[in-house]
mmCIF file of C-alpha atoms in Angstrom:
data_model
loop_
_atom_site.group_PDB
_atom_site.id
_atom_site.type_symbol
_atom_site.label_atom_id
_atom_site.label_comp_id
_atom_site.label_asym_id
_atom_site.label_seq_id
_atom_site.Cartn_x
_atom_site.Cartn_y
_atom_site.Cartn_z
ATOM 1 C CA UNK H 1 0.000 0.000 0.000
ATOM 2 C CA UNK H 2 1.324 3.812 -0.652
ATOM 3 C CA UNK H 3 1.588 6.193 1.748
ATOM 4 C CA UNK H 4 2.788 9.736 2.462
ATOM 5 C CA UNK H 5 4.248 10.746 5.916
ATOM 6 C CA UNK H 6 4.311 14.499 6.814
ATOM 7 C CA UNK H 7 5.653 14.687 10.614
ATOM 8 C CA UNK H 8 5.231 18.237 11.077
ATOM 9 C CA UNK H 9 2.347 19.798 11.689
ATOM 10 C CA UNK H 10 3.393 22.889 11.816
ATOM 11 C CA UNK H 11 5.734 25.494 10.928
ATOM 12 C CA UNK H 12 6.864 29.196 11.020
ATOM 13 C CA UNK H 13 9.160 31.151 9.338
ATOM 14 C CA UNK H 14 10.308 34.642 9.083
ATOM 15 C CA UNK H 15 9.402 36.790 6.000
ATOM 16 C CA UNK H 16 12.002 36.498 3.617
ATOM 17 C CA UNK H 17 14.100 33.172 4.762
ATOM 18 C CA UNK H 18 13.563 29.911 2.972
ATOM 19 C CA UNK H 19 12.102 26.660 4.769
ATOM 20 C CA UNK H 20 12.001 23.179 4.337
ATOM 21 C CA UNK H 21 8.606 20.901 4.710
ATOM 22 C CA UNK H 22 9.368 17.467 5.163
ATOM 23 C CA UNK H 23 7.608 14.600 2.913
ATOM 24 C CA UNK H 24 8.656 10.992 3.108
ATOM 25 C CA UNK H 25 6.739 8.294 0.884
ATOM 26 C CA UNK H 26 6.286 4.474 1.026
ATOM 27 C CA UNK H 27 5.254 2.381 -2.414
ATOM 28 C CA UNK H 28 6.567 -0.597 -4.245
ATOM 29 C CA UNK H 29 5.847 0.524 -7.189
ATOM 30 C CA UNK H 30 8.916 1.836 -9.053
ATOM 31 C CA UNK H 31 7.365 4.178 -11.531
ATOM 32 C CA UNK H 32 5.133 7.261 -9.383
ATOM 33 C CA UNK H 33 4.828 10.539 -9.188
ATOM 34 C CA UNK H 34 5.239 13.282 -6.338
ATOM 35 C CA UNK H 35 3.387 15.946 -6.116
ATOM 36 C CA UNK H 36 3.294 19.339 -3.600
ATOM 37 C CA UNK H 37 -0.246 21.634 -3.080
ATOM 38 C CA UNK H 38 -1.024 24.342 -1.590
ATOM 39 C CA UNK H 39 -4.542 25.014 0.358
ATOM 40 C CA UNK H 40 -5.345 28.141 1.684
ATOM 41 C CA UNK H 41 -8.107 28.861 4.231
ATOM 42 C CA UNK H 42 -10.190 29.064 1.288
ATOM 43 C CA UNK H 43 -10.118 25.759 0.786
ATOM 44 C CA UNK H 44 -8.786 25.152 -3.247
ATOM 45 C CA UNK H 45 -5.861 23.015 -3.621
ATOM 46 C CA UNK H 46 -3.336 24.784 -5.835
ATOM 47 C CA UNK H 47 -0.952 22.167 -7.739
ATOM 48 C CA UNK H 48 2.935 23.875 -6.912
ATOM 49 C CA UNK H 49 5.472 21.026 -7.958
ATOM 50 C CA UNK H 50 5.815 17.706 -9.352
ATOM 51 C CA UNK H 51 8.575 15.096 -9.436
ATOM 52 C CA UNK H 52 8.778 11.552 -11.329
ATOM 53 C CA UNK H 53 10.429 8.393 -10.277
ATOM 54 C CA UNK H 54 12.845 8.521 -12.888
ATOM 55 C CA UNK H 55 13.581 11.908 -13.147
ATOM 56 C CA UNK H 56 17.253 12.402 -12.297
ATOM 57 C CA UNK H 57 17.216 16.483 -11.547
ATOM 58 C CA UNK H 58 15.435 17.898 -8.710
ATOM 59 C CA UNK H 59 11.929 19.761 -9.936
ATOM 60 C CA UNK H 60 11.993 23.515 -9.731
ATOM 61 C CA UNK H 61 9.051 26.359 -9.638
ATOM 62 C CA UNK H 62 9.877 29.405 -9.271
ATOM 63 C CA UNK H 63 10.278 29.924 -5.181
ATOM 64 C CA UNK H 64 9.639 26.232 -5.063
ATOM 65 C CA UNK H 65 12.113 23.179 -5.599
ATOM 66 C CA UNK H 66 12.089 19.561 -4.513
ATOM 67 C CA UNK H 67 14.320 17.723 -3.064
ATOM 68 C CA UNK H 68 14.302 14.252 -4.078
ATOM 69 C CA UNK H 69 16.181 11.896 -2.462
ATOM 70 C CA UNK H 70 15.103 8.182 -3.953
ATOM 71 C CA UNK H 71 16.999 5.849 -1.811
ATOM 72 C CA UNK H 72 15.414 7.989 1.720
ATOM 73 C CA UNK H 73 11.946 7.586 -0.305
ATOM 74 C CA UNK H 74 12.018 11.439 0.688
ATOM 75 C CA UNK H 75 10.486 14.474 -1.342
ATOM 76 C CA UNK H 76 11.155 17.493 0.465
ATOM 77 C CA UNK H 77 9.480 21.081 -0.720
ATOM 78 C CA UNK H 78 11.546 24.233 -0.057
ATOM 79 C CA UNK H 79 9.905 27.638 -0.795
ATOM 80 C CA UNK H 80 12.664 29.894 -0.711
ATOM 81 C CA UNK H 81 12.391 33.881 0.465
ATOM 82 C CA UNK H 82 9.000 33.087 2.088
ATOM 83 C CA UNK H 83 6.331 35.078 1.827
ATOM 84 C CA UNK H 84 3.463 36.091 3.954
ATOM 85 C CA UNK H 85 0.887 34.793 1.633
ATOM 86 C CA UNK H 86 2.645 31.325 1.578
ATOM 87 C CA UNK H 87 1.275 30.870 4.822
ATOM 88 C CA UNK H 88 -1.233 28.140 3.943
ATOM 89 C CA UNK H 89 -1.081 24.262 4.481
ATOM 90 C CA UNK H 90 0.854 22.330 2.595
ATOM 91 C CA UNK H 91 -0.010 18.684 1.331
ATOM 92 C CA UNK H 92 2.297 16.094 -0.160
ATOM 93 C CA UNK H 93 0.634 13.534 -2.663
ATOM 94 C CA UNK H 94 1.825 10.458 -4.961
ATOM 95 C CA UNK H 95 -0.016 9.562 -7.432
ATOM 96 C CA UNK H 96 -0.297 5.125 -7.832
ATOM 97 C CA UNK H 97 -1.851 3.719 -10.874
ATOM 98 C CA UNK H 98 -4.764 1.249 -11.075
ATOM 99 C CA UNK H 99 -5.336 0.853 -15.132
ATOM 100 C CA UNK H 100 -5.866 4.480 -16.079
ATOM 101 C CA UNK H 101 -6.498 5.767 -12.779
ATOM 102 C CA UNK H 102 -3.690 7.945 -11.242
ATOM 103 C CA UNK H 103 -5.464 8.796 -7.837
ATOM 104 C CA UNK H 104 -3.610 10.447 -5.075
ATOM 105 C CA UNK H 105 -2.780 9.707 -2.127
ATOM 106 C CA UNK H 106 -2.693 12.428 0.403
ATOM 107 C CA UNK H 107 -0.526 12.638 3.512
ATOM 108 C CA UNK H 108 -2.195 14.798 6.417
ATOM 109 C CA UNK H 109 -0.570 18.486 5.604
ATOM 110 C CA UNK H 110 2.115 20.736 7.446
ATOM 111 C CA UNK H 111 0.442 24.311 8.349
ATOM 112 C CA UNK H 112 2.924 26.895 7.655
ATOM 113 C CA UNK H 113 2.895 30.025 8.927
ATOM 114 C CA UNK H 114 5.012 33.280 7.463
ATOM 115 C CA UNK H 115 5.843 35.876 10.181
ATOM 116 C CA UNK H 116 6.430 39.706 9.062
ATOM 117 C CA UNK Z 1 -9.196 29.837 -19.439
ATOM 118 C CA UNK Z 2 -11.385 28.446 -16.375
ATOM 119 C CA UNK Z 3 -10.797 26.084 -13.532
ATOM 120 C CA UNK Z 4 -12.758 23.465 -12.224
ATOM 121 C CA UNK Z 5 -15.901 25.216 -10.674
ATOM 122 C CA UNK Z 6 -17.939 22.910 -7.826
ATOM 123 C CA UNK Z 7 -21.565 24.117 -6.758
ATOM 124 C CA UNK Z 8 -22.342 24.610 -4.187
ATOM 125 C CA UNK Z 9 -19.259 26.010 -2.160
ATOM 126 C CA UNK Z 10 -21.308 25.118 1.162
ATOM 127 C CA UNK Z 11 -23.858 23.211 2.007
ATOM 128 C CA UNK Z 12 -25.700 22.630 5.698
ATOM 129 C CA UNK Z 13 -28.248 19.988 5.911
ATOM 130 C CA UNK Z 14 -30.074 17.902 8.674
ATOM 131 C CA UNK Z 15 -29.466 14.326 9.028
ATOM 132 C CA UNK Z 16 -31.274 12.076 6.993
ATOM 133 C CA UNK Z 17 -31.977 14.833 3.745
ATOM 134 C CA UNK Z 18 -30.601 13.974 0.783
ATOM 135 C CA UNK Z 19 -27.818 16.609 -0.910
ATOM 136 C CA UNK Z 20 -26.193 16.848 -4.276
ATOM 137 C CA UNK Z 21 -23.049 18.486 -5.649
ATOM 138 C CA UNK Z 22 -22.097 19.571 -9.011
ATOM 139 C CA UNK Z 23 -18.635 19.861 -10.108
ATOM 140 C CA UNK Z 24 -17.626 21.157 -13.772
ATOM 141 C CA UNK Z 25 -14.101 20.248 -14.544
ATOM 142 C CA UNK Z 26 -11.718 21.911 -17.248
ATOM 143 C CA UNK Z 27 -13.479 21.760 -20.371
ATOM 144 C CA UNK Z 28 -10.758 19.645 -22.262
ATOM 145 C CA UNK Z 29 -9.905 17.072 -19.354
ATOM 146 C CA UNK Z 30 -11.457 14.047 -19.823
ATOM 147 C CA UNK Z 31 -10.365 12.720 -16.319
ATOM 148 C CA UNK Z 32 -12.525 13.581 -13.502
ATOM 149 C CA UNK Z 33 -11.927 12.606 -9.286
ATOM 150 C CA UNK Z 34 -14.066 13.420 -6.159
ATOM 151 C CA UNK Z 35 -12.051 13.155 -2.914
ATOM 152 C CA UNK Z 36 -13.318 13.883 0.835
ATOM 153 C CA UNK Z 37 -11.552 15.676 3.157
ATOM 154 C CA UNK Z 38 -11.898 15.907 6.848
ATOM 155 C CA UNK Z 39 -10.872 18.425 9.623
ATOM 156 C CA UNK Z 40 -7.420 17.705 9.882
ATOM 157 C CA UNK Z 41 -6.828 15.002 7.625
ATOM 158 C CA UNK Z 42 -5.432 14.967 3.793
ATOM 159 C CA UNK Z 43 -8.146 14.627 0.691
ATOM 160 C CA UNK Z 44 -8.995 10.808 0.216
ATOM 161 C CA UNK Z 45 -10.221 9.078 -2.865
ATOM 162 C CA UNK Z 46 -13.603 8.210 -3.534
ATOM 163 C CA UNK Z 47 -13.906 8.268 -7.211
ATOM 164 C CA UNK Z 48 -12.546 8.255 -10.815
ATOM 165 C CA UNK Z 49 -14.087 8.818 -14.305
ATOM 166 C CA UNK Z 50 -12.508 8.571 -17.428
ATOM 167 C CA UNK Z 51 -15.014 10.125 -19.875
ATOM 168 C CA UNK Z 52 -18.939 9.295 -18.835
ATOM 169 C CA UNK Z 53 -17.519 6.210 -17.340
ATOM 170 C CA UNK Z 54 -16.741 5.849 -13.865
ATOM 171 C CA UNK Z 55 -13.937 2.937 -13.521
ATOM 172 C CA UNK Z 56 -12.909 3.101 -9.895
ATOM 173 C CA UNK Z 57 -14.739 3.526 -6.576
ATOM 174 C CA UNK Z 58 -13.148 3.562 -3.073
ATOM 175 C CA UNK Z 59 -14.510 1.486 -0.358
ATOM 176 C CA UNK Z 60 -15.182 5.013 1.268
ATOM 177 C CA UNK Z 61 -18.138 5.462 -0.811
ATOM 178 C CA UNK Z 62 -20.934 3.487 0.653
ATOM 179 C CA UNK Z 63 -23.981 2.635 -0.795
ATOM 180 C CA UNK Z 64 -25.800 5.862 0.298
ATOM 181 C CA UNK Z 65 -23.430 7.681 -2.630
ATOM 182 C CA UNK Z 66 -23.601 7.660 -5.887
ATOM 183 C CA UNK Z 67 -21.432 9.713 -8.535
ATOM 184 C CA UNK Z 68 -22.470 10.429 -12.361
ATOM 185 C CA UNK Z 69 -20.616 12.447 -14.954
ATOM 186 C CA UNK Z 70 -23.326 12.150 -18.116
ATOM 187 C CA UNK Z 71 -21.966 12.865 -21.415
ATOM 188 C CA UNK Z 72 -18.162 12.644 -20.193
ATOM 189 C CA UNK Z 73 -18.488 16.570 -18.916
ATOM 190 C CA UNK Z 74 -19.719 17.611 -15.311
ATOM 191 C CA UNK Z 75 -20.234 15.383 -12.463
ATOM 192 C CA UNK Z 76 -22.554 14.946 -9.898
ATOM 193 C CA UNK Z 77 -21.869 13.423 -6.413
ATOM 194 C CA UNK Z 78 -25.512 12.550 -4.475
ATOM 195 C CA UNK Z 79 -25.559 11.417 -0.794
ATOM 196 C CA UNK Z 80 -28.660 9.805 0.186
ATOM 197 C CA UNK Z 81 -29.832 10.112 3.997
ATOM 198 C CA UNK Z 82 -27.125 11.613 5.208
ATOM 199 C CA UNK Z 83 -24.901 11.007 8.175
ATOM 200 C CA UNK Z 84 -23.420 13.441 10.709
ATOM 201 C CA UNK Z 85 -19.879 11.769 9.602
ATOM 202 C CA UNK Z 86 -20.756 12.624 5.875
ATOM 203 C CA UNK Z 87 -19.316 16.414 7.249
ATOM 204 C CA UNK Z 88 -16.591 16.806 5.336
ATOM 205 C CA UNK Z 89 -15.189 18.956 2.219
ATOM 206 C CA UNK Z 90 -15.566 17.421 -0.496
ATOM 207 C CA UNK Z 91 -13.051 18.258 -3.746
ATOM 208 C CA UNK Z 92 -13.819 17.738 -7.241
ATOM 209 C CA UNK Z 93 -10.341 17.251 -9.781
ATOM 210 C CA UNK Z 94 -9.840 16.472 -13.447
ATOM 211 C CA UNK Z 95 -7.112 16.017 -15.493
ATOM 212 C CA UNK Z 96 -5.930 14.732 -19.190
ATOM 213 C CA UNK Z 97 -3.995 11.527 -19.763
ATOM 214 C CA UNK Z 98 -0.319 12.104 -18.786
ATOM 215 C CA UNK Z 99 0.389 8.793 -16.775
ATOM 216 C CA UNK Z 100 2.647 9.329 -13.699
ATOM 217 C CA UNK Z 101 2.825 12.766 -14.698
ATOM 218 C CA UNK Z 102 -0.481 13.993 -14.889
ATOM 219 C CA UNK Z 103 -1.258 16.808 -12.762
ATOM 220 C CA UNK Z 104 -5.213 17.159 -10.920
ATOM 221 C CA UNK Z 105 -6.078 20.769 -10.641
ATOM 222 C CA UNK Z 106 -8.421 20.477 -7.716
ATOM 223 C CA UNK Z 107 -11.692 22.805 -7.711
ATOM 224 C CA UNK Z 108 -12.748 25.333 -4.775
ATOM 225 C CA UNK Z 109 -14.862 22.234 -3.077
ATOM 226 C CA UNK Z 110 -18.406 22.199 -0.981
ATOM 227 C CA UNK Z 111 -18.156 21.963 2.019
ATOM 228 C CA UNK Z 112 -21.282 20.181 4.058
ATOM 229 C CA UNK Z 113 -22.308 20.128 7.116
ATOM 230 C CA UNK Z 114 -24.747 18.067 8.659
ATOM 231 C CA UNK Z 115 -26.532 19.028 11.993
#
């Protein structure tokens, strides 16, 4: 069975200074995908990053990179020069295949905060 | 270019009534997911259509839900006499065929509550 650990609830940062959410991922499969969203207060997931099995660079986005570290089954997200509307949680996802069906499973969010 | 739009963005309801929620995804994805999300907890599957058909339910979604996407465009997600533990956001995705790679852009959601 997949799975997506997330073992911090929360986190701050300061304005302007990078940080580091932690994502660690369990699956036999050898070919998935990783995936980093952002939900506001609102409510809407917004899709930030994604990362393959195979790929052999880390992803980057703007603000946003991944660091992908196969062998730890890790998938780290660091925004970097926070700002105050990144304050939001953060969710971790990998997507597993069932025919044509790439759901995603969800691990239970990091709430970061961004202090002026 | 539009997102996925769901309707209604919140619903309240007594036990027992019956609710429905609409969810129109991008107009050229022909992938469509619901997932439910509780207080505190990570969205969780419940269903998958490719087109009008729907190929993969989770054990989540009981017999008191049922899901429809008619003519392969917007879906509907129906729970019958529902539940005080049918609170919950529930998230409406689609995507287009990309394999591994596919991204889901997720709509706003509806959130329901039942008293």
């Amino acid at each position: 069975a997949q799975k997506i650990t997330q073992t911090q609830p929360g986190m701050f940062v300061q304005e302007k200074e990078a940080v580091t959410l932690d994502c660690t991922y369990d699956t036999s499969d050898p070919s998935y995908g990783l995936f980093w969203y952002k939900q506001p207060s609102s409510g809407e997931m917004i899709f930030l990053i994604y990362q393959g099995s195979y790929d052999q660079q880390n992803a980057t986005e703007g603000r946003y990179s991944l660091n992908f570290q196969k062998a730890r089954k890790s998938a780290n997200l660091v925004i970097s020069a926070s700002q105050l509307g990144d304050s939001a949680m953060y969710f971790c996802a990998m997507s597993t295949s069932g025919g044509s069906n790439y759901k995603l499973t969800f691990g239970k969010g990091t709430l970061l905060t961004v202090n002026p | 270019d539009t997102g996925v739009s769901q309707n209604p963005r919140h619903k309240i309801t007594k036990r027992g009534q019956n609710v429905t929620f609409r969810c129109d995804p991008i107009s050229e994805h022909n992938r469509l997911y619901w997932y439910r999300q509780t207080l505190g907890q990570g969205p969780e599957f419940l269903t998958y259509f490719q087109n009008e058909a729907q190929l993969e339910k989770s054990r989540l979604l009981s017999d008191r839900f049922s899901a429809e996407r008619p003519k392969g465009s917007f879906s509907t997600l129906e729970i019958q006499r529902t539940e005080q533990g049918d609170s919950a956001m529930y998230l409406c995705a689609s995507s287009s065929p990309g394999g591994h790679q596919e991204t889901q852009y997720f709509g706003p959601g509806t959130r329901l509550l039942v008293l």
